[in-house]
Amino acid sequence: MSTTGATTSPRALSGLSALVAGAGASIGLATARMLARDGASVMMTGLDEQQLVDAVLVVRASAAPNTTVEYVVADSCDEHSIAEAVTRACTLPGRFAICVSAVGHTSMAPILSYTPADWWRDLTLNVVSGFLTLKHAGRAMRDRGGGAFVAVSSHAGVRTMRSLGSYCSSKAALEMMVRVGADELGEHGIRVNAVRPGLTQREQASPIFGYNDIEQAYLDRTPLGRNGVPDDTANVIRFLAGPESSWMTGQCLTVDGGLELRGAPDLEPAARRVRGDELFDAEVRTAVGTQPSSRARLSGAR
């Protein structure tokens, strides 16, 4: 039986370089650390420069010898910005062959309260960011003999979640983009996959983790009995980025402790705490388009 591409070497990514978009914290940071640990040179991107400076120090501390870890401030929703980030990643030592899009954003609101601008903003942050990253990284990988692209989706992409209408819709669209990308780019030696994390603890304060009853509701629906940490998902991204998964493409691997089996709890109570009862109760009485467009962010629901 052929084992082409299979390896268990702790330096399995030596000679390669990678771009991790959204690498300043959480899953993105954990992923950058694992890629560099296993020998890849890594370009980390994000919007917060100080956060990136701190993150690079974390990644360098456990990186394999002779790897390079750098950062560039880049907006994944801006085509020129992400194209420049890919160009910078291609200047790192090694063949550019890995790209991870860990950019994500969550809003909480009743579906009737969204304005078109709000809805499109969330789809831009969750889908267009991944598309632009895939477009430019895919071109660079095509010209270099192939590679692996991994996007971060969510269990919200396959299960409805009350008060997360734009997030659920955008993650579902992201997963379809991954499948189409895998179909089109396979002939260039490019694999396109995704991960689907459940609730993952983040460095930033989160309305979900801020309330014991909401946390407990998630735990009660998680067969493995705990919520996630960034390394849980980063380990699977590392697998999808490396030669161990060389015959996998167009897949979305769920990493959620079994949450998807039972479904996430109703998040409307958390949304009401963040937004206030007035927004939700008003939708029972008023017409579409009368609600404010600004909505609180929920940073921990991926």
Tab-separated table of C-alpha atoms in Angstrom:
chain	number	residue	atom	x	y	z
A	1	MET	CA	0.000	0.000	0.000
A	2	SER	CA	1.371	3.402	-0.975
A	3	THR	CA	2.142	5.847	1.806
A	4	THR	CA	2.981	8.779	-0.447
A	5	GLY	CA	2.659	12.003	1.525
A	6	ALA	CA	2.290	10.309	4.905
A	7	THR	CA	4.701	11.241	7.649
A	8	THR	CA	4.981	11.341	11.397
A	9	SER	CA	8.059	13.561	11.487
A	10	PRO	CA	7.882	16.386	14.022
A	11	ARG	CA	9.415	18.573	11.292
A	12	ALA	CA	6.946	17.494	8.612
A	13	LEU	CA	6.503	21.064	7.339
A	14	SER	CA	10.187	21.903	6.939
A	15	GLY	CA	10.885	23.652	3.656
A	16	LEU	CA	7.401	25.170	3.485
A	17	SER	CA	5.998	28.585	4.310
A	18	ALA	CA	2.509	29.578	5.431
A	19	LEU	CA	0.148	32.492	5.801
A	20	VAL	CA	-2.252	32.555	8.755
A	21	ALA	CA	-4.910	35.264	8.447
A	22	GLY	CA	-6.413	36.268	11.769
A	23	ALA	CA	-3.374	35.017	13.682
A	24	GLY	CA	-3.300	37.508	16.526
A	25	ALA	CA	-5.276	35.424	18.998
A	26	SER	CA	-7.300	32.296	19.677
A	27	ILE	CA	-7.468	29.630	16.947
A	28	GLY	CA	-5.326	31.622	14.515
A	29	LEU	CA	-2.520	32.094	17.018
A	30	ALA	CA	-2.615	28.447	18.104
A	31	THR	CA	-2.465	27.389	14.457
A	32	ALA	CA	0.520	29.609	13.678
A	33	ARG	CA	2.310	28.149	16.685
A	34	MET	CA	1.734	24.571	15.537
A	35	LEU	CA	2.786	25.253	11.955
A	36	ALA	CA	6.041	26.885	13.100
A	37	ARG	CA	6.612	24.149	15.664
A	38	ASP	CA	6.521	21.613	12.843
A	39	GLY	CA	8.987	23.485	10.658
A	40	ALA	CA	7.035	25.925	8.490
A	41	SER	CA	7.976	29.580	8.243
A	42	VAL	CA	4.877	31.623	9.038
A	43	MET	CA	3.512	35.032	8.081
A	44	MET	CA	0.870	36.113	10.609
A	45	THR	CA	-1.764	38.714	9.738
A	46	GLY	CA	-4.368	40.704	11.602
A	47	LEU	CA	-5.567	44.246	12.224
A	48	ASP	CA	-4.130	44.895	15.695
A	49	GLU	CA	-0.378	45.448	15.369
A	50	GLN	CA	0.434	45.218	19.069
A	51	GLN	CA	-1.507	41.985	19.309
A	52	LEU	CA	0.482	40.623	16.372
A	53	VAL	CA	3.788	41.698	17.914
A	54	ASP	CA	2.910	39.782	21.076
A	55	ALA	CA	1.651	36.787	19.094
A	56	VAL	CA	4.846	36.527	17.053
A	57	LEU	CA	6.870	36.268	20.259
A	58	VAL	CA	4.654	33.402	21.416
A	59	VAL	CA	5.058	31.549	18.131
A	60	ARG	CA	8.805	32.083	17.916
A	61	ALA	CA	9.260	30.689	21.419
A	62	SER	CA	8.234	27.188	20.291
A	63	ALA	CA	9.172	27.321	16.604
A	64	ALA	CA	11.433	24.712	15.073
A	65	PRO	CA	15.044	25.714	14.384
A	66	ASN	CA	15.662	27.644	11.170
A	67	THR	CA	12.055	28.787	10.805
A	68	THR	CA	11.058	32.403	10.221
A	69	VAL	CA	8.025	33.952	11.912
A	70	GLU	CA	6.923	37.416	10.834
A	71	TYR	CA	3.761	39.499	10.786
A	72	VAL	CA	2.063	42.023	8.560
A	73	VAL	CA	-0.943	44.159	9.437
A	74	ALA	CA	-3.554	43.224	6.849
A	75	ASP	CA	-7.320	43.449	6.392
A	76	SER	CA	-8.592	40.190	4.922
A	77	CYS	CA	-11.698	41.974	3.628
A	78	ASP	CA	-9.589	44.332	1.510
A	79	GLU	CA	-8.276	42.760	-1.683
A	80	HIS	CA	-5.145	44.873	-1.996
A	81	SER	CA	-4.273	44.282	1.648
A	82	ILE	CA	-4.610	40.500	1.579
A	83	ALA	CA	-2.864	40.284	-1.810
A	84	GLU	CA	0.097	42.142	-0.332
A	85	ALA	CA	0.098	39.806	2.679
A	86	VAL	CA	0.279	36.781	0.367
A	87	THR	CA	3.133	38.412	-1.532
A	88	ARG	CA	4.970	38.930	1.752
A	89	ALA	CA	4.375	35.322	2.762
A	90	CYS	CA	5.910	34.184	-0.516
A	91	THR	CA	9.169	35.918	0.415
A	92	LEU	CA	9.624	33.751	3.511
A	93	PRO	CA	12.101	30.862	3.375
A	94	GLY	CA	10.541	27.763	1.884
A	95	ARG	CA	7.868	27.087	-0.716
A	96	PHE	CA	4.579	28.861	-0.046
A	97	ALA	CA	2.178	25.955	0.332
A	98	ILE	CA	-0.089	26.587	3.346
A	99	CYS	CA	-2.767	29.192	3.978
A	100	VAL	CA	-5.217	29.348	6.865
A	101	SER	CA	-8.132	31.787	7.028
A	102	ALA	CA	-9.095	32.154	10.688
A	103	VAL	CA	-10.905	35.480	10.343
A	104	GLY	CA	-14.345	35.429	11.908
A	105	HIS	CA	-17.028	37.650	13.350
A	106	THR	CA	-20.312	37.106	15.171
A	107	SER	CA	-23.266	39.414	15.708
A	108	MET	CA	-26.333	38.886	17.866
A	109	ALA	CA	-29.716	40.214	16.797
A	110	PRO	CA	-33.233	39.042	15.903
A	111	ILE	CA	-33.330	38.296	12.197
A	112	LEU	CA	-36.053	40.891	11.592
A	113	SER	CA	-33.880	43.663	13.027
A	114	TYR	CA	-31.012	43.399	10.527
A	115	THR	CA	-30.581	46.075	7.914
A	116	PRO	CA	-29.146	45.047	4.527
A	117	ALA	CA	-25.943	46.896	5.412
A	118	ASP	CA	-25.575	44.940	8.655
A	119	TRP	CA	-26.232	41.634	6.935
A	120	TRP	CA	-23.749	42.297	4.140
A	121	ARG	CA	-21.131	43.485	6.611
A	122	ASP	CA	-21.268	40.192	8.459
A	123	LEU	CA	-21.152	38.173	5.242
A	124	THR	CA	-18.175	40.242	4.141
A	125	LEU	CA	-16.302	39.522	7.358
A	126	ASN	CA	-17.068	35.813	7.338
A	127	VAL	CA	-17.203	34.916	3.640
A	128	VAL	CA	-15.511	37.573	1.530
A	129	SER	CA	-12.459	37.498	3.800
A	130	GLY	CA	-12.087	33.773	3.130
A	131	PHE	CA	-12.742	34.184	-0.585
A	132	LEU	CA	-10.120	36.910	-1.030
A	133	THR	CA	-7.577	34.925	0.952
A	134	LEU	CA	-8.260	31.786	-1.076
A	135	LYS	CA	-8.140	33.736	-4.352
A	136	HIS	CA	-4.695	35.227	-3.806
A	137	ALA	CA	-3.163	32.351	-1.856
A	138	GLY	CA	-4.577	29.938	-4.431
A	139	ARG	CA	-2.928	31.810	-7.286
A	140	ALA	CA	0.395	31.793	-5.455
A	141	MET	CA	0.136	28.076	-4.648
A	142	ARG	CA	-0.857	27.243	-8.223
A	143	ASP	CA	2.312	28.915	-9.461
A	144	ARG	CA	4.401	26.969	-6.931
A	145	GLY	CA	3.114	23.464	-7.462
A	146	GLY	CA	0.141	23.290	-5.108
A	147	GLY	CA	-0.613	23.505	-1.429
A	148	ALA	CA	-3.303	23.428	1.245
A	149	PHE	CA	-5.905	26.018	2.209
A	150	VAL	CA	-7.910	25.680	5.442
A	151	ALA	CA	-10.841	27.880	6.461
A	152	VAL	CA	-12.391	28.154	9.913
A	153	SER	CA	-16.148	27.630	9.791
A	154	SER	CA	-18.502	26.895	12.697
A	155	HIS	CA	-21.164	24.461	13.813
A	156	ALA	CA	-23.451	27.441	13.077
A	157	GLY	CA	-22.892	26.686	9.403
A	158	VAL	CA	-24.978	23.522	9.627
A	159	ARG	CA	-27.297	24.116	12.605
A	160	THR	CA	-29.650	27.034	13.103
A	161	MET	CA	-28.911	29.280	16.071
A	162	ARG	CA	-31.478	31.842	17.194
A	163	SER	CA	-30.181	35.423	17.192
A	164	LEU	CA	-27.210	34.486	14.976
A	165	GLY	CA	-28.888	34.710	11.579
A	166	SER	CA	-26.111	36.444	9.677
A	167	TYR	CA	-23.428	34.274	11.266
A	168	CYS	CA	-25.172	30.992	10.444
A	169	SER	CA	-25.814	32.127	6.878
A	170	SER	CA	-22.264	33.315	6.296
A	171	LYS	CA	-20.636	30.171	7.670
A	172	ALA	CA	-22.877	28.018	5.490
A	173	ALA	CA	-21.754	30.074	2.482
A	174	LEU	CA	-18.116	29.709	3.524
A	175	GLU	CA	-18.430	25.926	3.547
A	176	MET	CA	-19.887	25.909	0.037
A	177	MET	CA	-17.017	28.117	-1.118
A	178	VAL	CA	-14.611	25.528	0.304
A	179	ARG	CA	-16.270	22.720	-1.643
A	180	VAL	CA	-16.329	24.656	-4.904
A	181	GLY	CA	-12.734	25.743	-4.367
A	182	ALA	CA	-11.677	22.155	-3.783
A	183	ASP	CA	-13.424	21.064	-6.966
A	184	GLU	CA	-11.820	23.752	-9.110
A	185	LEU	CA	-8.338	23.861	-7.630
A	186	GLY	CA	-7.616	20.165	-7.259
A	187	GLU	CA	-6.187	20.051	-10.771
A	188	HIS	CA	-3.531	22.521	-9.597
A	189	GLY	CA	-2.557	20.358	-6.637
A	190	ILE	CA	-4.363	22.624	-4.158
A	191	ARG	CA	-6.431	21.072	-1.397
A	192	VAL	CA	-9.214	23.183	0.156
A	193	ASN	CA	-10.735	22.106	3.460
A	194	ALA	CA	-12.311	23.602	6.567
A	195	VAL	CA	-12.812	22.985	10.255
A	196	ARG	CA	-16.067	23.460	12.109
A	197	PRO	CA	-15.318	24.347	15.762
A	198	GLY	CA	-17.847	24.347	18.522
A	199	LEU	CA	-17.827	26.834	21.368
A	200	THR	CA	-14.186	27.778	21.915
A	201	GLN	CA	-12.747	29.729	24.822
A	202	ARG	CA	-11.134	32.933	23.606
A	203	GLU	CA	-8.838	35.500	25.144
A	204	GLN	CA	-11.426	38.253	24.747
A	205	ALA	CA	-14.406	38.546	27.067
A	206	SER	CA	-17.441	36.751	25.661
A	207	PRO	CA	-21.107	37.073	26.637
A	208	ILE	CA	-21.405	33.299	26.494
A	209	PHE	CA	-18.476	32.568	28.799
A	210	GLY	CA	-19.556	35.449	31.005
A	211	TYR	CA	-22.716	33.678	32.158
A	212	ASN	CA	-22.563	30.400	34.037
A	213	ASP	CA	-26.021	29.296	32.878
A	214	ILE	CA	-25.130	29.686	29.190
A	215	GLU	CA	-21.811	27.880	29.648
A	216	GLN	CA	-23.592	25.087	31.462
A	217	ALA	CA	-26.195	24.834	28.717
A	218	TYR	CA	-23.390	24.229	26.202
A	219	LEU	CA	-21.724	21.709	28.471
A	220	ASP	CA	-24.986	19.818	28.908
A	221	ARG	CA	-25.193	19.453	25.113
A	222	THR	CA	-21.558	18.403	24.647
A	223	PRO	CA	-21.012	14.632	24.988
A	224	LEU	CA	-17.318	15.022	25.834
A	225	GLY	CA	-18.221	17.275	28.739
A	226	ARG	CA	-16.100	20.384	28.121
A	227	ASN	CA	-15.999	23.409	25.880
A	228	GLY	CA	-13.138	23.890	23.472
A	229	VAL	CA	-9.770	25.606	23.668
A	230	PRO	CA	-7.908	26.969	20.608
A	231	ASP	CA	-5.461	24.037	20.468
A	232	ASP	CA	-8.352	21.617	19.914
A	233	THR	CA	-9.120	23.186	16.560
A	234	ALA	CA	-5.545	24.164	15.705
A	235	ASN	CA	-4.470	20.516	15.893
A	236	VAL	CA	-6.990	19.612	13.201
A	237	ILE	CA	-6.034	22.604	11.042
A	238	ARG	CA	-2.415	21.469	11.277
A	239	PHE	CA	-3.466	18.013	10.089
A	240	LEU	CA	-5.392	19.452	7.132
A	241	ALA	CA	-2.473	21.732	6.235
A	242	GLY	CA	0.124	18.980	6.241
A	243	PRO	CA	1.069	15.912	4.207
A	244	GLU	CA	-0.810	13.602	6.568
A	245	SER	CA	-4.060	14.647	4.824
A	246	SER	CA	-2.672	14.632	1.283
A	247	TRP	CA	-5.703	12.765	-0.135
A	248	MET	CA	-8.356	14.943	1.512
A	249	THR	CA	-10.057	17.931	-0.077
A	250	GLY	CA	-13.477	19.554	0.010
A	251	GLN	CA	-14.060	18.423	3.588
A	252	CYS	CA	-15.238	20.249	6.696
A	253	LEU	CA	-14.148	18.447	9.869
A	254	THR	CA	-16.223	19.074	12.979
A	255	VAL	CA	-14.221	19.738	16.145
A	256	ASP	CA	-16.767	20.373	18.875
A	257	GLY	CA	-16.727	17.654	21.524
A	258	GLY	CA	-19.907	16.233	19.996
A	259	LEU	CA	-21.991	19.428	20.273
A	260	GLU	CA	-23.275	19.049	16.722
A	261	LEU	CA	-24.974	15.786	17.696
A	262	ARG	CA	-27.295	17.583	20.095
A	263	GLY	CA	-27.259	21.141	18.747
A	264	ALA	CA	-26.308	24.383	20.458
A	265	PRO	CA	-28.601	25.830	23.133
A	266	ASP	CA	-30.929	28.737	22.447
A	267	LEU	CA	-28.787	31.886	22.589
A	268	GLU	CA	-31.649	34.358	22.787
A	269	PRO	CA	-31.221	34.775	26.579
A	270	ALA	CA	-27.573	35.726	26.042
A	271	ALA	CA	-28.509	38.028	23.180
A	272	ARG	CA	-31.111	39.751	25.324
A	273	ARG	CA	-28.528	40.369	28.025
A	274	VAL	CA	-26.164	41.911	25.481
A	275	ARG	CA	-28.720	43.885	23.439
A	276	GLY	CA	-31.517	44.419	25.911
A	277	ASP	CA	-35.072	43.082	25.904
A	278	GLU	CA	-36.382	46.119	24.042
A	279	LEU	CA	-34.867	45.116	20.687
A	280	PHE	CA	-36.355	41.629	20.837
A	281	ASP	CA	-39.740	42.613	22.249
A	282	ALA	CA	-40.123	45.439	19.743
A	283	GLU	CA	-39.917	42.982	16.858
A	284	VAL	CA	-43.207	41.487	17.986
A	285	ARG	CA	-44.901	44.837	17.410
A	286	THR	CA	-43.022	46.784	14.742
A	287	ALA	CA	-42.256	46.467	11.056
A	288	VAL	CA	-38.953	45.534	9.475
A	289	GLY	CA	-36.447	48.372	9.209
A	290	THR	CA	-37.324	50.337	12.329
A	291	GLN	CA	-34.605	48.962	14.567
A	292	PRO	CA	-31.150	50.454	15.123
A	293	SER	CA	-28.391	49.069	12.942
A	294	SER	CA	-25.654	48.905	15.584
A	295	ARG	CA	-25.437	45.521	17.247
A	296	ALA	CA	-23.244	44.054	19.932
A	297	ARG	CA	-20.554	41.593	19.003
A	298	LEU	CA	-20.325	38.060	20.334
A	299	SER	CA	-16.707	37.021	19.930
A	300	GLY	CA	-16.836	33.519	21.377
A	301	ALA	CA	-19.542	31.689	19.432
A	302	ARG	CA	-17.435	29.886	16.884
